[in-house]
CSV table of C-alpha atoms in Angstrom, one decimal:
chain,number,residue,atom,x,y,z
A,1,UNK,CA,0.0,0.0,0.0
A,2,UNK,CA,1.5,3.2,-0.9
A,3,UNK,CA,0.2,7.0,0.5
A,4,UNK,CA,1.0,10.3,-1.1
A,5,UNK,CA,0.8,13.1,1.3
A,6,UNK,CA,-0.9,16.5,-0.1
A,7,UNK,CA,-2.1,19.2,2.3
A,8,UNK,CA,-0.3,18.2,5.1
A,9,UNK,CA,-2.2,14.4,5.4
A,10,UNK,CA,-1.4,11.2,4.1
A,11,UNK,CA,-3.7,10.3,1.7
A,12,UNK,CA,-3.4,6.0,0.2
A,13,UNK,CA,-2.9,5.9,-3.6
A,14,UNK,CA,-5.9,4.2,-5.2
A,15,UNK,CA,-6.1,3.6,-8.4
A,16,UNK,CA,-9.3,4.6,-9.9
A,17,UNK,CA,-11.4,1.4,-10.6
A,18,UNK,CA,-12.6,0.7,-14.5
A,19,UNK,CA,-16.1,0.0,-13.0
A,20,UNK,CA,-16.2,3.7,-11.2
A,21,UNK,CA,-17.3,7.0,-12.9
A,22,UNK,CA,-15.5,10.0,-12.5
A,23,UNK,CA,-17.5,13.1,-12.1
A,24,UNK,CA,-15.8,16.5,-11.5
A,25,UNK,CA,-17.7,19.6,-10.9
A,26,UNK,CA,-16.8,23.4,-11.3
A,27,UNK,CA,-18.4,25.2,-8.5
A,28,UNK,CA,-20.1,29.1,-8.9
A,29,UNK,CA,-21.9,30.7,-6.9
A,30,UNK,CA,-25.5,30.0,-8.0
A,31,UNK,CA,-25.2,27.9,-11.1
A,32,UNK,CA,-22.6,24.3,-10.8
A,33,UNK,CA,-21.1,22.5,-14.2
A,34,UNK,CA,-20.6,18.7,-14.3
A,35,UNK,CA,-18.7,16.2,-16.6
A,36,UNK,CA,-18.2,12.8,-16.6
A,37,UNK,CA,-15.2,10.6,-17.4
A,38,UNK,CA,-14.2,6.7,-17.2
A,39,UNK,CA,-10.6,5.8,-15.4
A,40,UNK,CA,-8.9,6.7,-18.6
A,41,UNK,CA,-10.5,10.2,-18.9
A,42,UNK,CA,-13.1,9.3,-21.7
A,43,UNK,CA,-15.9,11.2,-21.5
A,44,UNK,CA,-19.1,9.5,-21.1
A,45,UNK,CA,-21.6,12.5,-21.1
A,46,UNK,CA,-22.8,13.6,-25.0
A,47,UNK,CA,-22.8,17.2,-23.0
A,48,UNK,CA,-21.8,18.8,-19.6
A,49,UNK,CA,-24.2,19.1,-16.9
A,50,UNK,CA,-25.2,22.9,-15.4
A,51,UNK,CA,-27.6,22.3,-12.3
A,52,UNK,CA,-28.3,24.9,-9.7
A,53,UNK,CA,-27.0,25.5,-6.2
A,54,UNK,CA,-30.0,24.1,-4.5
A,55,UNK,CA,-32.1,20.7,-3.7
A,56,UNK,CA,-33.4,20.5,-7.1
A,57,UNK,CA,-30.2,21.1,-8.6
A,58,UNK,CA,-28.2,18.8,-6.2
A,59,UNK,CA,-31.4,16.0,-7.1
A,60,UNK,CA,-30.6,16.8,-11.0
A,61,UNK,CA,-27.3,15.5,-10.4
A,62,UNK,CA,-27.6,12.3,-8.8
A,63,UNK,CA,-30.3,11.2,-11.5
A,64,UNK,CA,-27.5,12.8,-14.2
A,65,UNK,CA,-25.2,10.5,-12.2
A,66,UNK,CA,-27.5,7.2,-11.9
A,67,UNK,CA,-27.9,7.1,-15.6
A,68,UNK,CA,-24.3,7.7,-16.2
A,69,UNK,CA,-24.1,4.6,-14.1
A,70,UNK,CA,-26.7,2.2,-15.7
A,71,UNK,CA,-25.4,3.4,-18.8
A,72,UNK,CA,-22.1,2.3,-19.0
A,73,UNK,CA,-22.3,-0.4,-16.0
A,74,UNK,CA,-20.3,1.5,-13.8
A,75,UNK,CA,-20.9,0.3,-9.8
A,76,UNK,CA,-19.2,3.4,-7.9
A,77,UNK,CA,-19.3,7.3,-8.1
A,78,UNK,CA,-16.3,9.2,-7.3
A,79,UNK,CA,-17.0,12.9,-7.7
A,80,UNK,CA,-14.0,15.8,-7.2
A,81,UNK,CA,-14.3,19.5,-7.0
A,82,UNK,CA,-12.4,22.4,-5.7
A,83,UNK,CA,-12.3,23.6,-2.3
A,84,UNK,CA,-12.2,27.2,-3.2
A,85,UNK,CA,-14.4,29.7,-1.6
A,86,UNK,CA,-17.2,28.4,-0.1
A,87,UNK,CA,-19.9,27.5,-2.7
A,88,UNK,CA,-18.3,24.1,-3.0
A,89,UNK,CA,-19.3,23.4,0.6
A,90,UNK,CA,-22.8,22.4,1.1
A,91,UNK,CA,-22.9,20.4,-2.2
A,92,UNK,CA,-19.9,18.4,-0.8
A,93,UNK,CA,-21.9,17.8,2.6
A,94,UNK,CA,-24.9,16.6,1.1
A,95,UNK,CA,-23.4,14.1,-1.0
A,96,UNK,CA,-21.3,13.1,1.5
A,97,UNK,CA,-24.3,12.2,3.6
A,98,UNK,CA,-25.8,10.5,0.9
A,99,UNK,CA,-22.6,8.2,0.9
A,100,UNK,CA,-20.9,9.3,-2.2
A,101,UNK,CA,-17.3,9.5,-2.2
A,102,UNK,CA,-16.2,13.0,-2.3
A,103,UNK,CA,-12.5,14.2,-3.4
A,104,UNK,CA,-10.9,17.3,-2.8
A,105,UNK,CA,-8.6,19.2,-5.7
A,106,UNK,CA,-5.7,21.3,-5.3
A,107,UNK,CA,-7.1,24.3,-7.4
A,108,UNK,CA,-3.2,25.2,-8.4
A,109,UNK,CA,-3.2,21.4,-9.7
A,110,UNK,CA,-5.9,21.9,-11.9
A,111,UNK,CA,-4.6,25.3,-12.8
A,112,UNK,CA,-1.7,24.1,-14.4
A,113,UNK,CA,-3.6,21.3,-16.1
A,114,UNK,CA,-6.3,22.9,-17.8
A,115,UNK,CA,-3.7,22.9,-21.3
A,116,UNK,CA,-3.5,18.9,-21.4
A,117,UNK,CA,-6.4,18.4,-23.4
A,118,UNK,CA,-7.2,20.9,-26.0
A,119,UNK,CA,-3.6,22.5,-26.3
A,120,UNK,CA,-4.8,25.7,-25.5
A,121,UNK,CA,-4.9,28.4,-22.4
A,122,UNK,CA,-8.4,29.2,-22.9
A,123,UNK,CA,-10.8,28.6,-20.3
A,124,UNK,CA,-14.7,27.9,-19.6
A,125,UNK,CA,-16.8,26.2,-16.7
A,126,UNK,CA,-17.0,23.2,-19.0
A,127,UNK,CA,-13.6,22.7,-19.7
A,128,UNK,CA,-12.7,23.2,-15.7
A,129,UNK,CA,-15.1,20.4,-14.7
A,130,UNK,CA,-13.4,18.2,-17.3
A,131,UNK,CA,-9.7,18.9,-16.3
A,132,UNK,CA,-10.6,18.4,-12.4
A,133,UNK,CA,-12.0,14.8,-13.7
A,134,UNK,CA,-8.8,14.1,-15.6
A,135,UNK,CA,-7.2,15.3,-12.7
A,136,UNK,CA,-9.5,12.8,-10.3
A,137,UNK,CA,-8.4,10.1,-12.7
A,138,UNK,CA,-4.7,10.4,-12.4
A,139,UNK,CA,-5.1,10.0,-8.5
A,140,UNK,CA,-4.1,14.0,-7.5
A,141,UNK,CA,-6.7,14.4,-4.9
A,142,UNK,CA,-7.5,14.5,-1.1
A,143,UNK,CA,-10.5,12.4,0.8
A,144,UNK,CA,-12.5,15.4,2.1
A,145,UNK,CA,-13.2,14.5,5.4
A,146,UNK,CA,-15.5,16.1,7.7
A,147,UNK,CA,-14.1,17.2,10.9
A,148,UNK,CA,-16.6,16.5,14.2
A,149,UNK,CA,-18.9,19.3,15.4
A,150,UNK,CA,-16.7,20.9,18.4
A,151,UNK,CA,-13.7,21.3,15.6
A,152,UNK,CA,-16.0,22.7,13.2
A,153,UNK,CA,-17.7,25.2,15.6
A,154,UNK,CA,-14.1,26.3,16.6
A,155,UNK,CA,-13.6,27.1,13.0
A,156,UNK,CA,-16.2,29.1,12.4
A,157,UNK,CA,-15.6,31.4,15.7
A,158,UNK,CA,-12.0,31.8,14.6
A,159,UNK,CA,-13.2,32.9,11.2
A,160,UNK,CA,-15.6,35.2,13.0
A,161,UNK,CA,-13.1,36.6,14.8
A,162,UNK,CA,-10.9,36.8,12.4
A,163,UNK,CA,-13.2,39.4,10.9
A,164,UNK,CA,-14.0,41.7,13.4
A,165,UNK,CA,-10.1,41.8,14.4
A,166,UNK,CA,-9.5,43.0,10.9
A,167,UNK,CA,-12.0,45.6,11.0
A,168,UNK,CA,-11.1,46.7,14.5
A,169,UNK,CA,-7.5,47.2,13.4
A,170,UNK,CA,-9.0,49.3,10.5
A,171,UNK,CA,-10.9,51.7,13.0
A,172,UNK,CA,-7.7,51.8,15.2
A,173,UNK,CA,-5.6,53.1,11.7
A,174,UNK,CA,-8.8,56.0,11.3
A,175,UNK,CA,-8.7,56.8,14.7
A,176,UNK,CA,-5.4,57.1,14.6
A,177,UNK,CA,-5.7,59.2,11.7
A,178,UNK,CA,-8.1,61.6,13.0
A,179,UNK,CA,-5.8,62.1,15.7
A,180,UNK,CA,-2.6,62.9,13.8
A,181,UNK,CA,-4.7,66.0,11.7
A,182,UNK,CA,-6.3,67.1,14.9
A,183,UNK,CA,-3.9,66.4,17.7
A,184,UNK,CA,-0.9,65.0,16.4
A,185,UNK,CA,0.8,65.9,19.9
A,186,UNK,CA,-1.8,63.9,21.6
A,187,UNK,CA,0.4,60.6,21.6
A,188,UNK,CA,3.2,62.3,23.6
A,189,UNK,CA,0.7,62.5,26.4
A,190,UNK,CA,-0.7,58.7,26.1
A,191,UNK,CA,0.9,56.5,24.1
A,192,UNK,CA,-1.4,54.3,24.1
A,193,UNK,CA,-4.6,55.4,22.8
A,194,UNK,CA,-7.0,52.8,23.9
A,195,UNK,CA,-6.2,53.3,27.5
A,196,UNK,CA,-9.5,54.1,29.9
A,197,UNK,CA,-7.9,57.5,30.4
A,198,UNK,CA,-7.2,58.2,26.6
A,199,UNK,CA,-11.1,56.9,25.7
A,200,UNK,CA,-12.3,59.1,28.2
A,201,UNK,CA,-10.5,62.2,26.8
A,202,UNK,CA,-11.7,61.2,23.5
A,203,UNK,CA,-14.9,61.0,24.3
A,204,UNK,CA,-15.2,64.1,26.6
A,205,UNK,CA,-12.8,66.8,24.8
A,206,UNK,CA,-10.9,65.4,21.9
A,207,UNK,CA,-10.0,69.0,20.4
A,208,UNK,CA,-6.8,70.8,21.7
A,209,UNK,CA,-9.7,73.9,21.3
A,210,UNK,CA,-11.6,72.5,24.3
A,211,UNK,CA,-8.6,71.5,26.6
A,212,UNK,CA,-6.1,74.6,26.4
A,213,UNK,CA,-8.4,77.0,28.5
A,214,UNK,CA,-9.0,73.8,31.2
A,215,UNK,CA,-7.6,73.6,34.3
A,216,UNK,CA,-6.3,70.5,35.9
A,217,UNK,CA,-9.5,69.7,38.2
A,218,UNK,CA,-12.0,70.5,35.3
A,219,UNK,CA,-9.8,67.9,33.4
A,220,UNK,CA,-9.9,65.1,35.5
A,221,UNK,CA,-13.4,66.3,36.2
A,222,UNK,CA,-14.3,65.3,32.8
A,223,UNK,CA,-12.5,62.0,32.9
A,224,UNK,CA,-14.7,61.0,35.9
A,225,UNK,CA,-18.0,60.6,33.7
A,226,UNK,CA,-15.8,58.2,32.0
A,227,UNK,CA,-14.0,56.2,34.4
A,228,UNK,CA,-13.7,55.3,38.1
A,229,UNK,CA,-10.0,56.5,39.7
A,230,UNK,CA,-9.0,59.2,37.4
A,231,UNK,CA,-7.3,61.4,39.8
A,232,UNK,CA,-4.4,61.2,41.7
A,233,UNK,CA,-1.0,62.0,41.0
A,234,UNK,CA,-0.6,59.6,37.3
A,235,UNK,CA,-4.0,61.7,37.1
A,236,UNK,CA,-2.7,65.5,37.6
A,237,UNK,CA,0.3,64.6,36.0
A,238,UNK,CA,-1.0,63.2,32.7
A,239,UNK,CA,-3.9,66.4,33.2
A,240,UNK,CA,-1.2,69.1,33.4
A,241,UNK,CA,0.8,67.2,30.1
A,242,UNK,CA,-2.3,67.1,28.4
A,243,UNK,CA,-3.2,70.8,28.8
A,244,UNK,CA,0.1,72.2,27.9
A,245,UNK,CA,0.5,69.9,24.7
A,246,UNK,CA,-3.2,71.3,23.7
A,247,UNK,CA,-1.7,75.1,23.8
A,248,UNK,CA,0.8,74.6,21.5
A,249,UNK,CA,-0.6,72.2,19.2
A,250,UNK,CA,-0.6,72.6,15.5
A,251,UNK,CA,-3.9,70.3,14.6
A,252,UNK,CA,-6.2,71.3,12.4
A,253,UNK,CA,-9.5,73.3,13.5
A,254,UNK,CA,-11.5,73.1,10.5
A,255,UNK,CA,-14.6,71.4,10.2
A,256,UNK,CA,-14.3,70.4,13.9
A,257,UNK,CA,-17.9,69.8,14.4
A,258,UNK,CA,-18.1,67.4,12.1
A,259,UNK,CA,-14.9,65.7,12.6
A,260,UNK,CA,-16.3,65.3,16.3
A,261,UNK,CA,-19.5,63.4,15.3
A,262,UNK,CA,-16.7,61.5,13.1
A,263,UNK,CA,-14.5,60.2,16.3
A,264,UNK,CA,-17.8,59.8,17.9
A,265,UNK,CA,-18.9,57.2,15.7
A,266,UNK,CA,-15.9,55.5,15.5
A,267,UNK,CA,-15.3,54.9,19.2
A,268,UNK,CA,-18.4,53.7,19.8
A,269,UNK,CA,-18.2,51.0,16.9
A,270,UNK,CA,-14.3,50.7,18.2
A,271,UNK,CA,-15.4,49.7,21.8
A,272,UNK,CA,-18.5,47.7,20.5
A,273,UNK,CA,-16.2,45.5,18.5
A,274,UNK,CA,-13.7,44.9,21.8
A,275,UNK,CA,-17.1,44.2,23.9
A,276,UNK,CA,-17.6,41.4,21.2
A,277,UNK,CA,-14.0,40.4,20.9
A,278,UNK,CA,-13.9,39.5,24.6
A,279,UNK,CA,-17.2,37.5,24.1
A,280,UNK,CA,-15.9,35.2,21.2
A,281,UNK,CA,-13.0,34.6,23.3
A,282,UNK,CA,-15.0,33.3,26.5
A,283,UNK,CA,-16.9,30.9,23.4
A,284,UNK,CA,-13.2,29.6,22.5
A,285,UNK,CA,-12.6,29.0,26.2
A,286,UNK,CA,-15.4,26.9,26.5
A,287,UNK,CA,-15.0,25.0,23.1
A,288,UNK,CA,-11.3,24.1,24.2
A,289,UNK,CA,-13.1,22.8,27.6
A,290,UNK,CA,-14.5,20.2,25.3
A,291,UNK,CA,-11.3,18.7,23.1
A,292,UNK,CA,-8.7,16.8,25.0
A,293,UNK,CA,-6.1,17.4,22.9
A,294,UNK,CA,-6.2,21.5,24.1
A,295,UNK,CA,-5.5,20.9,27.5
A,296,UNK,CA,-1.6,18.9,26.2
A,297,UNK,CA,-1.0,22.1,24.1
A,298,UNK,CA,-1.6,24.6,27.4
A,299,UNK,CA,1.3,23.0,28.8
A,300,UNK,CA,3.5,24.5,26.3
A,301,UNK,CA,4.6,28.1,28.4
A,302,UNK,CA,3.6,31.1,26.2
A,303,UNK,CA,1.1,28.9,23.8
A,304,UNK,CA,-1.9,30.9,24.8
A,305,UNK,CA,-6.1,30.5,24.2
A,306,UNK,CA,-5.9,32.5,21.1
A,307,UNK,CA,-2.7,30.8,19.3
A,308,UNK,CA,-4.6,27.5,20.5
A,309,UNK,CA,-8.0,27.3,18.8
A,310,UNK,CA,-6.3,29.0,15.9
A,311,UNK,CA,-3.8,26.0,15.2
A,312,UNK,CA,-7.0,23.4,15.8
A,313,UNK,CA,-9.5,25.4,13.7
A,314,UNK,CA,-6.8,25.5,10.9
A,315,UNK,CA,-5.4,22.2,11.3
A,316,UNK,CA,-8.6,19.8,12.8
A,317,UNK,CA,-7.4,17.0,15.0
A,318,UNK,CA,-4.1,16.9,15.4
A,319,UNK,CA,-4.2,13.1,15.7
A,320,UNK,CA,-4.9,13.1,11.9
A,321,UNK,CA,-1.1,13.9,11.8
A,322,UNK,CA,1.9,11.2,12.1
A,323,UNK,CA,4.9,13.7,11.9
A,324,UNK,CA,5.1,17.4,12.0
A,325,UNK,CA,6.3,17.8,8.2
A,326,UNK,CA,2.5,17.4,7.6
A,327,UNK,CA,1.4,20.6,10.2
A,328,UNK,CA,4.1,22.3,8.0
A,329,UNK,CA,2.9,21.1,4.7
A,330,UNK,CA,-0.7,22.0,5.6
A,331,UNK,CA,0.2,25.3,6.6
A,332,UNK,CA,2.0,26.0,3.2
A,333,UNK,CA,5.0,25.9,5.6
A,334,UNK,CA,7.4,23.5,3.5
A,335,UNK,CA,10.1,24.6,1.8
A,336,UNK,CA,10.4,25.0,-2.5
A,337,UNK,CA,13.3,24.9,-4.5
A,338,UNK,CA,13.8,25.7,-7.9
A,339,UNK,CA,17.0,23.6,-9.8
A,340,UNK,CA,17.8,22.9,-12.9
A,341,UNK,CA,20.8,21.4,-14.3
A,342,UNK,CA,23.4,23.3,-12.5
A,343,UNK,CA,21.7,26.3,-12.0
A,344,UNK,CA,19.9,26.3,-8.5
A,345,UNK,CA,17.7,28.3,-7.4
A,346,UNK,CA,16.2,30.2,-3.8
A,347,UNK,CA,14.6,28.0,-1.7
A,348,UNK,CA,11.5,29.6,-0.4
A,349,UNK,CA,8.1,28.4,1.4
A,350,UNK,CA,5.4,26.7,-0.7
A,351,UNK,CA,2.9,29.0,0.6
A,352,UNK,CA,0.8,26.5,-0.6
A,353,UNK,CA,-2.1,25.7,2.2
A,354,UNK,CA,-3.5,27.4,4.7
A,355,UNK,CA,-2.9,30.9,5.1
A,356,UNK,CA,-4.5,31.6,8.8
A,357,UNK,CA,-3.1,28.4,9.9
A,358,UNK,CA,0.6,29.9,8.4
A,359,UNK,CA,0.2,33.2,10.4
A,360,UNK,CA,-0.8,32.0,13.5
A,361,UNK,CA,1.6,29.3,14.0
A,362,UNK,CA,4.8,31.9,13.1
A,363,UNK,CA,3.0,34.4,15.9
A,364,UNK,CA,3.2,31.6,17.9
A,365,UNK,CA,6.5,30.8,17.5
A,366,UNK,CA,7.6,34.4,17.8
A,367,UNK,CA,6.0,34.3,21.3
A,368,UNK,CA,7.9,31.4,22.5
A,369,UNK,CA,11.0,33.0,21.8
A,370,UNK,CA,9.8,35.6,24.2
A,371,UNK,CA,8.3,34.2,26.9
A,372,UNK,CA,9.2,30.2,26.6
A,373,UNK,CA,12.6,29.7,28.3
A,374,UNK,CA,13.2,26.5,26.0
A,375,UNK,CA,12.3,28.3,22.6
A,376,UNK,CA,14.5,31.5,23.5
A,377,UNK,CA,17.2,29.2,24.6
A,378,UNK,CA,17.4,27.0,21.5
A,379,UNK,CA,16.8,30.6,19.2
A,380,UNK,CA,20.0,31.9,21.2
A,381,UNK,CA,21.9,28.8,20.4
A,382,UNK,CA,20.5,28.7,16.8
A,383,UNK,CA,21.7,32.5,16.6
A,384,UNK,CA,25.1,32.9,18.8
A,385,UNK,CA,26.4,29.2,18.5
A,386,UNK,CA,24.9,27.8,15.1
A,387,UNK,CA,25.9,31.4,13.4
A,388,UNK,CA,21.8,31.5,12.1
A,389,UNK,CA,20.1,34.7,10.8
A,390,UNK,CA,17.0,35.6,13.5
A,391,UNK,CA,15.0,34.7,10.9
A,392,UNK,CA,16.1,31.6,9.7
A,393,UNK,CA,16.5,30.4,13.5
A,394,UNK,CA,12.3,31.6,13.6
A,395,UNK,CA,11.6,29.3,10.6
A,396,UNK,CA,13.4,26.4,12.1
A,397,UNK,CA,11.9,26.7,15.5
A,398,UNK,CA,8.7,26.9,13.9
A,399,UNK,CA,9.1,23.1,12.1
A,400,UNK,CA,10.2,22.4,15.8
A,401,UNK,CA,7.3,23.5,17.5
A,402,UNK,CA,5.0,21.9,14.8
A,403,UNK,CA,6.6,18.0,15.6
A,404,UNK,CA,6.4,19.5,19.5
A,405,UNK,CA,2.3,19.5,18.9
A,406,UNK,CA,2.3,16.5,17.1
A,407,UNK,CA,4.2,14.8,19.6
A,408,UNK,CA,2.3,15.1,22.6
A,409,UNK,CA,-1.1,15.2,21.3
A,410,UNK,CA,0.7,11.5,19.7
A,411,UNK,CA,1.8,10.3,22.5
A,412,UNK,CA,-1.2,12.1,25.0
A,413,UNK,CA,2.0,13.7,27.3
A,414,UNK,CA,2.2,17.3,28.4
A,415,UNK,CA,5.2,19.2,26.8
A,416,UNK,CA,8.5,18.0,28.8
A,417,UNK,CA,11.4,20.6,28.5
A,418,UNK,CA,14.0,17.7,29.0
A,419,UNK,CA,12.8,16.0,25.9
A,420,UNK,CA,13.0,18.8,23.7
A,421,UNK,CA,16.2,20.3,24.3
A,422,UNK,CA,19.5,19.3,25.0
A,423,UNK,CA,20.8,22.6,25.2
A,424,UNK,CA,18.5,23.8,27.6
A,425,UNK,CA,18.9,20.9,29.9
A,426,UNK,CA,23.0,21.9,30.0
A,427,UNK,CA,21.7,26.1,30.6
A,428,UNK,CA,19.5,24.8,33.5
C-alpha cells in the first residue's frame, strides 16, 4: 500500500477502478457545471451538466449521475471539485451524507492542467469540470473528510473573529488618523490610545480647542464621567501634560464639528467591537473545555487560548497527523526549491495551504522565543552558537514547534522541556 501526502495528510494511492465513474464539478456561486469521465479520462456524457445550487439542482445531479451509471455499468461514483471559496461546501456535505465518495482538488493542480487536453490556455466552466476529472483520474486528490462538530464550531468562531479583528484594526488606523490631523501631539501625552484615560478624553474633549483653557481639576473632572479613579498623582500629572501639549498644538480646526461626530462614531463601533471580541474569546474558552487534545498544548509556556483554537480550527485534530512535516505542509510551511541542471535556485516556502493556519503558527513561535525559556534558549543557540540569521532560526523553531504538537497530542503527554532540548537541559 502506498500514501502520497498533499495538504499536510497522508492520503493511500488508489487507483481509480474501470467499473467507477469520475464526475468532477466546477463550483459558482449559483449555477454548478458537471462532466463525466471513465478511469482513462473518456468522457461518457454527450454534453456537460449545469444544475443549480439548490435541492433541485443537487437532485438533478444524482439522477445525471444514476444514468451515467446504468449506462455504461459503472458500480461506484467518485466525484472531485475544488475547495475554493465556499460554494463548494454544502454540495460536498450533502453528497457526503448521501454516501458518495467525495474528493478534494488542489485548485493550483488543476490550474496548471487545464492545457492537457485541448492544447490551448483558454478557459470555460465546462472545460474546468473536465480537467478536475482528468485530474481525479490520475489520483491527484484528497478524501474530504468532515471534521466533528466541536472542531468545526471552533472554526467558524476563529473565522468570525478573524473578521472583526481586521475591522477593528482598520478603525484603530482612522482613529489614529483623526488624531494625527487634529492632535498630532496627543500621543506624547498617552501612548497608548485605547487606554481608559485616553477613551475618556476622546470621548469628553478630543480637540486641543476645548482642553487649552482647562484647568487640571476640570480635566480630571471630565474624565470622571468616563471612568472610576481618574485622579491622583498619574492623574494630575497626565492632566497638566495634556493641557500644555493642547496650547501649543498645531492640529487642524477646521470642520471640527463634524470631525467630532466622526471620532464619535468611531469609538463607539471601536469599543462595540472589543465588547464582542472579549465575548468570542470566553466561546473559544469553552470549546477548548471540550477537546482533549487542548489541554496537552496549554502545557506549552507562552502557547496561549488565542494561538490554541487557531492552530485546531486550521489544522482539525491533530491526531490526523503522524509527523510534523505534515502541520508544515498544511500550513504551506514547506520549503520549494527551484534547480535545474546546474543552476539552482532560492529556496522559499510553498505558501501553498492554509494561510490563517501559516500566520498563526509563526505568531506563535515568535511568542515562545519571548516568553518560553526552551524556545528562546534553543533561538539563542541557533543564533550565537549555530551562526543562524534571526530569521532563519524563527523558521526552524517553527518546524520544531510543529513535531512539538504533534508529539504530545501523539503520545497524549504534556510538553516536557528535558525532551525537547538538549541545550536547555545543560543552561539549566
Amino acid at each position: 500500500m502506498k500514501f502520497k501526502q498533499i495538504n499536510g495528510q497522508n492520503q493511500r494511492i488508489e487507483r481509480i477502478s474501470p467499473t467507477q465513474l469520475v464526475v468532477g464539478i466546477d463550483m459558482a456561486k449559483e449555477i454548478h457545471v458537471a462532466q463525466a469521465t471513465n478511469f482513462r479520462g473518456i468522457v461518457l456524457a454527450k454534453r456537460h451538466l449545469t444544475f443549480k445550487n439548490a435541492i433541485e439542482g443537487y437532485e438533478k445531479l444524482q439522477r445525471w449521475m444514476d444514468e451515467l451509471q446504468q449506462k455504461h455499468r459503472l458500480k461506484t461514483v467518485i466525484i472531485g471539485m475544488e475547495p475554493t471559496g465556499h460554494y463548494w461546501w454544502n454540495l460536498a456535505n450533502w453528497l457526503a451524507n448521501k454516501g458518495i465518495n467525495v474528493v478534494l482538488v488542489n485548485p493550483a493542480t488543476t490550474k496548471r492542467n487545464k492545457e492537457n487536453r485541448d492544447n490551448s490556455p483558454s478557459k470555460s466552466d465546462p472545460k474546468d469540470a473536465l480537467v478536475i476529472a482528468d485530474v481525479v483520474c490520475r489520483g491527484y486528490y484528497y478524501d474530504y473528510t468532515r471534521q466533528t462538530s466541536v472542531f468545526q464550531r471552533l472554526r467558524t468562531v476563529m473565522s468570525d473573529r478573524e473578521f472583526w479583528v481586521t475591522h477593528s484594526v482598520r478603525l484603530q488606523n482612522r482613529i489614529i488618523r483623526w488624531l494625527d490631523i487634529r492632535f498630532p501631539e496627543y500621543t506624547s501625552v498617552f501612548k497608548d490610545w485605547t487606554c481608559p484615560r485616553s477613551l475618556a478624553t476622546l470621548k469628553h474633549f478630543p480637540s486641543p480647542l476645548e482642553i487649552e483653557s482647562l484647568s487640571v481639576s476640570e480635566v480630571i473632572t471630565g474624565w470622571r464621567e468616563h471612568m472610576q479613579r481618574a485622579g491622583g498623582s498619574t492623574g494630575m500629572e497626565k492632566a497638566a501634560q495634556l493641557i500644555a501639549q493642547a496650547k501649543k498644538s498645531v492640529g487642524d480646526t477646521t470642520a471640527l464639528s463634524e470631525a467630532k461626530q466622526d471620532l464619535e462614531r468611531l469609538l463607539k463601533e471601536y469599543e462595540s467591537i472589543v465588547e464582542m471580541l472579549e465575548k468570542m474569546e470566553q466561546e473559544v474558552w469553552k470549546l477548548l473545555d471540550e477537546i482533549p487534545m487542548a489541554q496537552q498544548l496549554r502545557s506549552v509556556k507562552g502557547l496561549g487560548t488565542i494561538f490554541i483554537a487557531a492552530i485546531l480550527s486550521g489544522a482539525g485534530d491533530l491526531k490526523q497527523y503522524a509527523h510534523g512535516r505534515q502541520l508544515l505542509r498544511k500550513a504551506g510551511l514547506n520549503l520549494a526549491e527551484s534547480m535545474s541542471g546546474k543552476r539552482k535556485g532560492q529556496i522559499m516556502l510553498s505558501k501553498r495551504g492554509d494561510a490563517k493556519l501559516r500566520k498563526y503558527l509563526y505568531l506563535a513561535t515568535i511568542t515562545l522565543v519571548g516568553t518560553n525559556p526552551v524556545f528562546r534558549q534553543m533561538h539563542e543557540n541557533n543564533v550565537q552558537v549555530k551562526k543562524m540569521k534571526k530569521q532563519q532560526s524563527i523558521f526552524k523553531l517553527l518546524g520544531k514547534l510543529a513535531r512539538i504538537l504533534i508529539g504530545i497530542v501523539g503520545r497524549g503527554e504534556p510538553f516536557s522541556p528535558e525532551k525537547v532540548s538538549p541545550v536547555f537541559i545543560e543552561a539549566a
